[in-house]
Coordinates of N, CA and C and ligand atoms in Angstrom, one line a residue:
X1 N 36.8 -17.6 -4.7 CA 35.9 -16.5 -4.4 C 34.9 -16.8 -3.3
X2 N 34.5 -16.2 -2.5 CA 33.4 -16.1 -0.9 C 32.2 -16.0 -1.7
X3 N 31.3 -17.6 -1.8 CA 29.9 -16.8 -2.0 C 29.0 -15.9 -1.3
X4 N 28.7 -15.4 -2.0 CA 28.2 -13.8 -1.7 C 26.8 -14.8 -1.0
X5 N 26.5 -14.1 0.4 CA 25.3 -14.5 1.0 C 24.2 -13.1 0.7
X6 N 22.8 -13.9 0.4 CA 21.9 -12.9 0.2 C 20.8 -13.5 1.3
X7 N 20.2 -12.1 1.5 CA 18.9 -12.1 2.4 C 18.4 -13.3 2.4
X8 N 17.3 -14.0 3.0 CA 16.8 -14.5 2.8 C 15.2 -13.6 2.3
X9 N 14.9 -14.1 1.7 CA 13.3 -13.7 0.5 C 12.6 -14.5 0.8
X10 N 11.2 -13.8 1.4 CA 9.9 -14.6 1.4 C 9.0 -13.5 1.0
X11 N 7.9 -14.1 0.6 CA 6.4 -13.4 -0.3 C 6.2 -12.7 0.7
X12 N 6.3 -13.2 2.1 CA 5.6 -12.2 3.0 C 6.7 -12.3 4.7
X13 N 6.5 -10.5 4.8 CA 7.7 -10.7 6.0 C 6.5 -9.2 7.0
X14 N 6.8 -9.9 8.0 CA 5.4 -9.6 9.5 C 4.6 -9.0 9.0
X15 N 3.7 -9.9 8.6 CA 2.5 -9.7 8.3 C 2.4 -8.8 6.9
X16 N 3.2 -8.5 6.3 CA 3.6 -7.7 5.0 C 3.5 -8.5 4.0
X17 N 2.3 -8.8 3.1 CA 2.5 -9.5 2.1 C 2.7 -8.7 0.9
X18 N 3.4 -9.0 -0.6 CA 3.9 -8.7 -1.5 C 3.2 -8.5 -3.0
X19 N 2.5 -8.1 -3.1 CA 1.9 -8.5 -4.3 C 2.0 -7.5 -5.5
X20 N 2.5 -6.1 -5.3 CA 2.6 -5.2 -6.8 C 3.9 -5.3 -6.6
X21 N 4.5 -5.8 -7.8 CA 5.7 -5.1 -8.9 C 5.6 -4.0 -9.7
X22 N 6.5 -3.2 -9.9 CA 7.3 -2.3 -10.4 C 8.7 -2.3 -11.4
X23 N 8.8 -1.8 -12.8 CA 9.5 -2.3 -13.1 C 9.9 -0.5 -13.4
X24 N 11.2 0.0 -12.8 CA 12.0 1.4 -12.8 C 12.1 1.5 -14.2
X25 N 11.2 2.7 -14.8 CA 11.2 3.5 -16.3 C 12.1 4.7 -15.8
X26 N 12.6 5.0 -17.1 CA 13.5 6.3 -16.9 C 12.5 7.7 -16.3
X27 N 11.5 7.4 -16.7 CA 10.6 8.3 -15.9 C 9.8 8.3 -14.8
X28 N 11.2 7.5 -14.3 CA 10.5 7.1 -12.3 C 12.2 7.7 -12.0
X29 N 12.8 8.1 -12.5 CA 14.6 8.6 -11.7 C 14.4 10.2 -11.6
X30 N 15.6 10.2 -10.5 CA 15.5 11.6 -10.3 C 16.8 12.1 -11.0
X31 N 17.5 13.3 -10.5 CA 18.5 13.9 -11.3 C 19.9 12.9 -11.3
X32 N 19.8 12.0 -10.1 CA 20.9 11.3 -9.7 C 21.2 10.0 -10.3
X33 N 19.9 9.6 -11.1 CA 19.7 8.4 -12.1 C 19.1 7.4 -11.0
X34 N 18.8 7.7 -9.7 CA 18.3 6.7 -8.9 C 16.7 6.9 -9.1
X35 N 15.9 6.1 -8.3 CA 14.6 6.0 -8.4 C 13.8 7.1 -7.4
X36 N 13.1 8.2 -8.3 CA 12.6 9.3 -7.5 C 11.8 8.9 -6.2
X37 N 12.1 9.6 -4.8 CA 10.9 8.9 -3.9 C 9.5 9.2 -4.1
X38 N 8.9 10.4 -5.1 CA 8.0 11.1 -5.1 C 7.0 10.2 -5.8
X39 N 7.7 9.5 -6.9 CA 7.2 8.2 -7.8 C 6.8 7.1 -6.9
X40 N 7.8 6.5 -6.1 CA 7.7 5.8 -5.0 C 6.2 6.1 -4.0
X41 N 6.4 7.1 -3.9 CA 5.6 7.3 -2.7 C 3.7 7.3 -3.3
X42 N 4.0 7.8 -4.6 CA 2.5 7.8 -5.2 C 2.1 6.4 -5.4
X43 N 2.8 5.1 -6.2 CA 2.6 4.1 -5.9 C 2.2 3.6 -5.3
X44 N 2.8 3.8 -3.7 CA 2.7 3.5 -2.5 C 1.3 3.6 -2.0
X45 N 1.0 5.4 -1.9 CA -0.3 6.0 -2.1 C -1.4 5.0 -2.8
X46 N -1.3 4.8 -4.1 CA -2.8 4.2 -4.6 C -2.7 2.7 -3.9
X47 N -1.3 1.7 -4.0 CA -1.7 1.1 -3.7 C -2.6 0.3 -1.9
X48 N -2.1 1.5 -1.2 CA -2.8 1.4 0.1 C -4.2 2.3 0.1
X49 N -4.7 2.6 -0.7 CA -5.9 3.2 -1.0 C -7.1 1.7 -1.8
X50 N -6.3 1.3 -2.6 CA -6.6 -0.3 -3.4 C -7.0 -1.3 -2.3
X51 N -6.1 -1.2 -1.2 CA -6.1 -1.8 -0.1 C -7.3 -2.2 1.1
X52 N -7.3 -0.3 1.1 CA -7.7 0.1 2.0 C -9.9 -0.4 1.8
X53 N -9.8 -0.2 0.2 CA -10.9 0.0 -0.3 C -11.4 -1.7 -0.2
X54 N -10.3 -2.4 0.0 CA -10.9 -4.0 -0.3 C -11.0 -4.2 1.2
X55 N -10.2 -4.2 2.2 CA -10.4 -4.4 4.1 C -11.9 -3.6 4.1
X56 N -12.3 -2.4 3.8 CA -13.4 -1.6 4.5 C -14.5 -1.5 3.4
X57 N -15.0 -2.0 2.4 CA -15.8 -2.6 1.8 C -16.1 -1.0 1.5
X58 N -15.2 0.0 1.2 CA -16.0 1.5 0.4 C -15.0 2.2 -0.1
X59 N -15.5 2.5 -1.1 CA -14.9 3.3 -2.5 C -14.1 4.9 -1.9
X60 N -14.5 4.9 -1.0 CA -14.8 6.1 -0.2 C -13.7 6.2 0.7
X61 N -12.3 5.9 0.7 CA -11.4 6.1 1.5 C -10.5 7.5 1.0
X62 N -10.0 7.8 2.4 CA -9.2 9.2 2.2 C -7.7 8.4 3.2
X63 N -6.5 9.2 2.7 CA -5.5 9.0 3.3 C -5.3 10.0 4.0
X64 N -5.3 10.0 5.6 CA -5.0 10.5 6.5 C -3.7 10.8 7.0
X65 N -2.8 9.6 7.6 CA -1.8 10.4 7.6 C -0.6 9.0 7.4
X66 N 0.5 9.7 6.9 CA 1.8 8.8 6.4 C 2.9 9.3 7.2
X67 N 3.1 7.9 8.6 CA 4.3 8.2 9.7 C 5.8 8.5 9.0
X68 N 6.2 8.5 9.6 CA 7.7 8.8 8.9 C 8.6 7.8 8.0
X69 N 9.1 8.2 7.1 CA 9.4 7.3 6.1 C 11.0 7.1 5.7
X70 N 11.4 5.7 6.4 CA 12.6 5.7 6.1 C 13.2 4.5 5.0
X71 N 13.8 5.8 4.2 CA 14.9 5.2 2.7 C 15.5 4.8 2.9
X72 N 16.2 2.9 2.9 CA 16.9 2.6 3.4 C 17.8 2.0 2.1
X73 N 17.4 2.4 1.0 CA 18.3 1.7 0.0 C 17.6 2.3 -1.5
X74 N 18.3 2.2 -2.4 CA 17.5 2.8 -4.0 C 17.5 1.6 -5.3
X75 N 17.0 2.2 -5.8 CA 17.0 1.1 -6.8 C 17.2 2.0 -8.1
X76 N 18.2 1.6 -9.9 CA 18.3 2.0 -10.9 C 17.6 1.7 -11.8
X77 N 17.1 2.0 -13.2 CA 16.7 1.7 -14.3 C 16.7 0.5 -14.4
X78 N 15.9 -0.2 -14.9 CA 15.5 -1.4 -14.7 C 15.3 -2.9 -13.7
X79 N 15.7 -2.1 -12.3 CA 15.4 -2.9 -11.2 C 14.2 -3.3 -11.6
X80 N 13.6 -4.5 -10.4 CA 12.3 -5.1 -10.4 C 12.1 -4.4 -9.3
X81 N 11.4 -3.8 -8.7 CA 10.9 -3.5 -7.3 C 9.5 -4.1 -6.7
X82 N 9.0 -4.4 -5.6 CA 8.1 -4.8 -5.3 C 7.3 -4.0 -4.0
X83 N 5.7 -4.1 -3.5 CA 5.5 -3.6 -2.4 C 4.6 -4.1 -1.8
X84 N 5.2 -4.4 -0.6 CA 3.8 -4.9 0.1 C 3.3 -4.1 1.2
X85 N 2.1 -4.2 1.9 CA 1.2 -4.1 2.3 C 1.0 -4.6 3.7
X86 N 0.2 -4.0 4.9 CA -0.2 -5.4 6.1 C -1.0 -4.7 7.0
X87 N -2.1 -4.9 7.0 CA -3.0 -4.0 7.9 C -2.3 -4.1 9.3
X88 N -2.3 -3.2 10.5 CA -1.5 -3.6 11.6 C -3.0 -2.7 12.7
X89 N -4.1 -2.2 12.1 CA -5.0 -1.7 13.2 C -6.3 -1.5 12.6
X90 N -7.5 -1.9 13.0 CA -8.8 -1.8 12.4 C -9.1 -0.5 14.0
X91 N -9.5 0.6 13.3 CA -10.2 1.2 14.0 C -11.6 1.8 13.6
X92 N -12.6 2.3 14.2 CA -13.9 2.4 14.1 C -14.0 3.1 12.8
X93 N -13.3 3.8 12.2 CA -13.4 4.6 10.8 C -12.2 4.5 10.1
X94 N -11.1 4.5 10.6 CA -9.6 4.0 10.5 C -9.3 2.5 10.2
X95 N -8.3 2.7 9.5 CA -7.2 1.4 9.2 C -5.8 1.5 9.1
X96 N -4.8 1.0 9.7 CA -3.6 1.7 9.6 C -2.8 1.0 9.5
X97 N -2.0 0.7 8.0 CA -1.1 -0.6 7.6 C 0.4 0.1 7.6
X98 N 1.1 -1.4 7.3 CA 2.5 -0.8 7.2 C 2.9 -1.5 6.2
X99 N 3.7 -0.2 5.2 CA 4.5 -0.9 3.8 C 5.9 -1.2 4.1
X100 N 6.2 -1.8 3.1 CA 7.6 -2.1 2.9 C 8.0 -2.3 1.5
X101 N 9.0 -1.7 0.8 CA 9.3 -1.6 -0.5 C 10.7 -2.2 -0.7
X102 N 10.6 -3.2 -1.1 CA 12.4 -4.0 -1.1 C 12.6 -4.6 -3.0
X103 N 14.0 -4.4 -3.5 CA 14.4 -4.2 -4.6 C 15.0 -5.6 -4.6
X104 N 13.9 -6.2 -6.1 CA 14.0 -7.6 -5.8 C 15.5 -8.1 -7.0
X105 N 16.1 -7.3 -7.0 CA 17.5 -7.7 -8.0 C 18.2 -7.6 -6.7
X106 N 18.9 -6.3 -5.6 CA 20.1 -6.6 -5.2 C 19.2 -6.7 -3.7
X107 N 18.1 -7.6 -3.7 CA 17.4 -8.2 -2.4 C 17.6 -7.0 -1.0
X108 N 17.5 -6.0 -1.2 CA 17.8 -5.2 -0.1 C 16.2 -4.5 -0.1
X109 N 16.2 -4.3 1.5 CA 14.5 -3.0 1.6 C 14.9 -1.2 1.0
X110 N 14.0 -1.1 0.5 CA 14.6 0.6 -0.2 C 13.4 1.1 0.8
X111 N 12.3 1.1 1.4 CA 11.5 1.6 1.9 C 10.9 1.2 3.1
X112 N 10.6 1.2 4.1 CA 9.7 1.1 5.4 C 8.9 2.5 6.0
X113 N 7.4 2.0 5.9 CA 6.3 3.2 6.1 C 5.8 2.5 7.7
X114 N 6.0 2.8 8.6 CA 5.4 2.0 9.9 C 3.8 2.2 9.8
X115 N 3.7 3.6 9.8 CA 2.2 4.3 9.6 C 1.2 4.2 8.5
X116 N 0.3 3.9 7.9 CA -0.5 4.7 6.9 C -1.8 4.5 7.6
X117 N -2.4 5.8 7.6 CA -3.6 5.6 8.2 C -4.8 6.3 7.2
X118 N -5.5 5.2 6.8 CA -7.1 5.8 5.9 C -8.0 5.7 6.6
X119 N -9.1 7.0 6.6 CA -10.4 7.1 6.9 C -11.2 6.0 5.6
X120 N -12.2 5.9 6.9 CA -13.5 5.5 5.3 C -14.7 7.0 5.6
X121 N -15.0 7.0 4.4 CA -15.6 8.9 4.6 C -17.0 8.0 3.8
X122 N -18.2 9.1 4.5 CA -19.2 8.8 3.9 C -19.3 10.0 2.3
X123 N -20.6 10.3 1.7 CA -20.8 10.9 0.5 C -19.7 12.4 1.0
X124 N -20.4 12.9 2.2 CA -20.0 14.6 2.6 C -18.5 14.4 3.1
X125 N -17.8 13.4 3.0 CA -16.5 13.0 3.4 C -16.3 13.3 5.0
X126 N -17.2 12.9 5.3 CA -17.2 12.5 6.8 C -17.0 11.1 7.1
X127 N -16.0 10.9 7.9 CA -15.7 9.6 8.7 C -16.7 9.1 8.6
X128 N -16.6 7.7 8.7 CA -18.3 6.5 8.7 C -17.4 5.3 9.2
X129 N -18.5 4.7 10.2 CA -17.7 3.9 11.0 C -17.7 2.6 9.7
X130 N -16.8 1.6 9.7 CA -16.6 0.6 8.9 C -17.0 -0.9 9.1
X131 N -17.1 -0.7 11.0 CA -17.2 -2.3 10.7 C -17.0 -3.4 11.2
X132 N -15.4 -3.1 10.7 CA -14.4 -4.8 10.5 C -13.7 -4.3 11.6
X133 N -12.9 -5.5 11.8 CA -12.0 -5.7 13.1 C -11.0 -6.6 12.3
X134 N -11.1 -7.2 11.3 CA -9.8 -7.6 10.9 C -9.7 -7.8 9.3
X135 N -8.7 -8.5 8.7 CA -7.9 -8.5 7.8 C -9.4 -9.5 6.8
X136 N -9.6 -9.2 5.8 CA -9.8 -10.1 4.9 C -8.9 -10.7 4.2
X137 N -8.8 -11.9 3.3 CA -8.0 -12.2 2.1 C -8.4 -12.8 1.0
X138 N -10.0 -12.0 1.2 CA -10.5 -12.7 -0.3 C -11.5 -11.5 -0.4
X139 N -12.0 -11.6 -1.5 CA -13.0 -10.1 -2.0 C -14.2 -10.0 -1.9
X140 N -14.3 -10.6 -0.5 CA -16.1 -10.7 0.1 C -16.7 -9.1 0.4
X141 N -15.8 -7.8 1.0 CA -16.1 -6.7 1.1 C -16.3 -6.0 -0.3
X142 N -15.8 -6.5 -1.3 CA -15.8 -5.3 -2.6 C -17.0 -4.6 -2.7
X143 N -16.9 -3.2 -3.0 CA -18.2 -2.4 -2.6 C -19.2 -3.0 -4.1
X144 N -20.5 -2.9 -3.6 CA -21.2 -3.5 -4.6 C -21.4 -2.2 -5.9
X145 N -21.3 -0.9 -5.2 CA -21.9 0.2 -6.1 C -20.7 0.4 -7.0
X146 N -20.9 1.0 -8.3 CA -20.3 0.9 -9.2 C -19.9 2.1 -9.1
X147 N -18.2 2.5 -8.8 CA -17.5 3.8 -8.9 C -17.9 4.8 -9.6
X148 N -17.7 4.2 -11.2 CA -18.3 5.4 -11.8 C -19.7 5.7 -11.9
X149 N -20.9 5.1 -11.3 CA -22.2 5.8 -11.7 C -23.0 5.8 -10.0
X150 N -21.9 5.1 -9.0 CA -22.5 5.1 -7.6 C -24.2 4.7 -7.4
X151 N -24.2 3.9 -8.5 CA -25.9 3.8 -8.2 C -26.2 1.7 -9.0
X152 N -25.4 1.4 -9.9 CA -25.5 0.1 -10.2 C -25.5 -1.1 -8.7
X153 N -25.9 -2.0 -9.2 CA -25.3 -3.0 -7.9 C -24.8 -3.8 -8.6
X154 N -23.8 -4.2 -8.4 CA -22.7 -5.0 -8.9 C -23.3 -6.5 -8.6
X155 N -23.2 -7.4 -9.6 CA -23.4 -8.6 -9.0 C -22.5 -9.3 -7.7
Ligands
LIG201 C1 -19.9 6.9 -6.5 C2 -18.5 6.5 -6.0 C3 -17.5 7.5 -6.2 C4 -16.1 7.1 -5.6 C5 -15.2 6.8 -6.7 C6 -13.9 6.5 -6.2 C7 -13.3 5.3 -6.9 C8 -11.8 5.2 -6.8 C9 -11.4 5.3 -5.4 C10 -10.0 5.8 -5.3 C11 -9.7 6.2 -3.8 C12 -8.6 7.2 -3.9 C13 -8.1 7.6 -2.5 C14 -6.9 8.3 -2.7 C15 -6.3 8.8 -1.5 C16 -6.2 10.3 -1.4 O1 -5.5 10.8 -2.3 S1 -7.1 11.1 -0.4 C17 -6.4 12.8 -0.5 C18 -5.6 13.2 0.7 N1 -6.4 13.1 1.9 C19 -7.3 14.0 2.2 O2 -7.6 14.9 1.4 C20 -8.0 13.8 3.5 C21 -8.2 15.2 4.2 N2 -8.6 15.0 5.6 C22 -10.0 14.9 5.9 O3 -10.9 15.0 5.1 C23 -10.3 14.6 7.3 O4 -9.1 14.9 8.1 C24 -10.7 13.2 7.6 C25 -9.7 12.2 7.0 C26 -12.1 13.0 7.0 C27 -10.7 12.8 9.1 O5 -11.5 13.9 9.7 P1 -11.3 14.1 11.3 O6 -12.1 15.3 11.6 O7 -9.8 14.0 11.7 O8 -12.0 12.8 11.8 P2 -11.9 12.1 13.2 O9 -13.3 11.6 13.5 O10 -11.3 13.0 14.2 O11 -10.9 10.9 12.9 C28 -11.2 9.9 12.0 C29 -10.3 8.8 12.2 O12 -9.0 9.2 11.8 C30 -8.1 8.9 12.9 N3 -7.1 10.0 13.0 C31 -7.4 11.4 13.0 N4 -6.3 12.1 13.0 C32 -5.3 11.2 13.0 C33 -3.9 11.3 13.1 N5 -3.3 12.4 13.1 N6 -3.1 10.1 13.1 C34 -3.7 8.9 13.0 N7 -5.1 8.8 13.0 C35 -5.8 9.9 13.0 C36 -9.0 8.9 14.1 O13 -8.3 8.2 15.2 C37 -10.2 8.3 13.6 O14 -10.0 6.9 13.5 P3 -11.0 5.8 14.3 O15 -10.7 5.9 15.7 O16 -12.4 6.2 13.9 O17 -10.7 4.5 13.6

């Protein structure tokens, strides 16, 4: 028998590091038994909002806009899936990363987002410039005010 050659797998591929898993519940499939994109995509959603909120040090991000999105493979009921993340632009109010969503059982990408671009919005959800010019990897930015009462200061 030909051993079967698989991808090579690393934690992190250009600049896309990997950190949320996903494990496919029957209530992430669509009619076809595969994995809905719409489930996919909200995932996706918070976790570049989670992201977005740790690079630009405010609670206060809005998703602007999501470039075109190509499905390059699916995953079944009980795959492992994974997604990573990778800032690719620090702009004055803007941040604009690129996901990738790859199915860590038959090692293939099911997802590539080139685009995601978040504003940081002040109270009146107006753009507010942010800042940074690059990537953190530790949680020196986390906003100090506390989400739900916007008025504590966090140690
Ligand atoms: C007390 C605490 C309470 C808080 C407790 C929260 C706690 C837990 C947090 C959970 C966080 C959840 C976050 C979920 C994520 C959503 O679900 S958000 C919902 C969906 N999104 C929206 O509703 C946003 C609606 N859009 C808007 O409000 C306005 O378009 C925006 C985003 C404020 C931008 O306004 P605008 O007039 O376009 O502003 P503008 O100054 O022209 O552009 C701003 C930036 O966007 C860029 N931009 C504009 N258009 C485009 C475009 N077409 N393409 C690319 N970039 C663009 C600009 O280049 C600019 O970037 P910079 O050059 O400054 O870097």
């Amino acid at each position: 028998m030909t051993p079967q050659t698989l991808p090579d797998w690393h934690w992190s591929e250009d600049g896309v590091n990997f950190h949320t898993r996903k494990w496919v519940k029957p209530e992430d499939l669509n009619a076809n038994g595969t994995l809905f994109g719409g489930s996919l995509l909200r995932w996706i959603d918070e976790e570049a909002a989670i992201y977005a909120i740790i690079q630009l040090g405010n609670y206060r991000v809005v998703t602007k806009l999501i470039s075109e999105i190509n499905f390059e493979s699916s995953a079944l009921q009980g795959d492992l899936i994974e997604m990573g993340l990778g800032a690719t632009r620090f702009g004055r109010t803007s941040l604009t990363m690129r996901a990738v969503v790859r199915n860590m059982i038959t090692r293939k990408r099911i997802l590539t987002i080139d685009r995601l671009v978040f504003v940081s919005v002040d109270e009146q959800g107006r753009p507010t410039p942010h800042g940074f010019t690059d990537v953190t990897y530790d949680r020196d930015r986390m906003p100090r005010e506390h989400p739900a009462t916007g008025t504590v200061s966090l140690p």
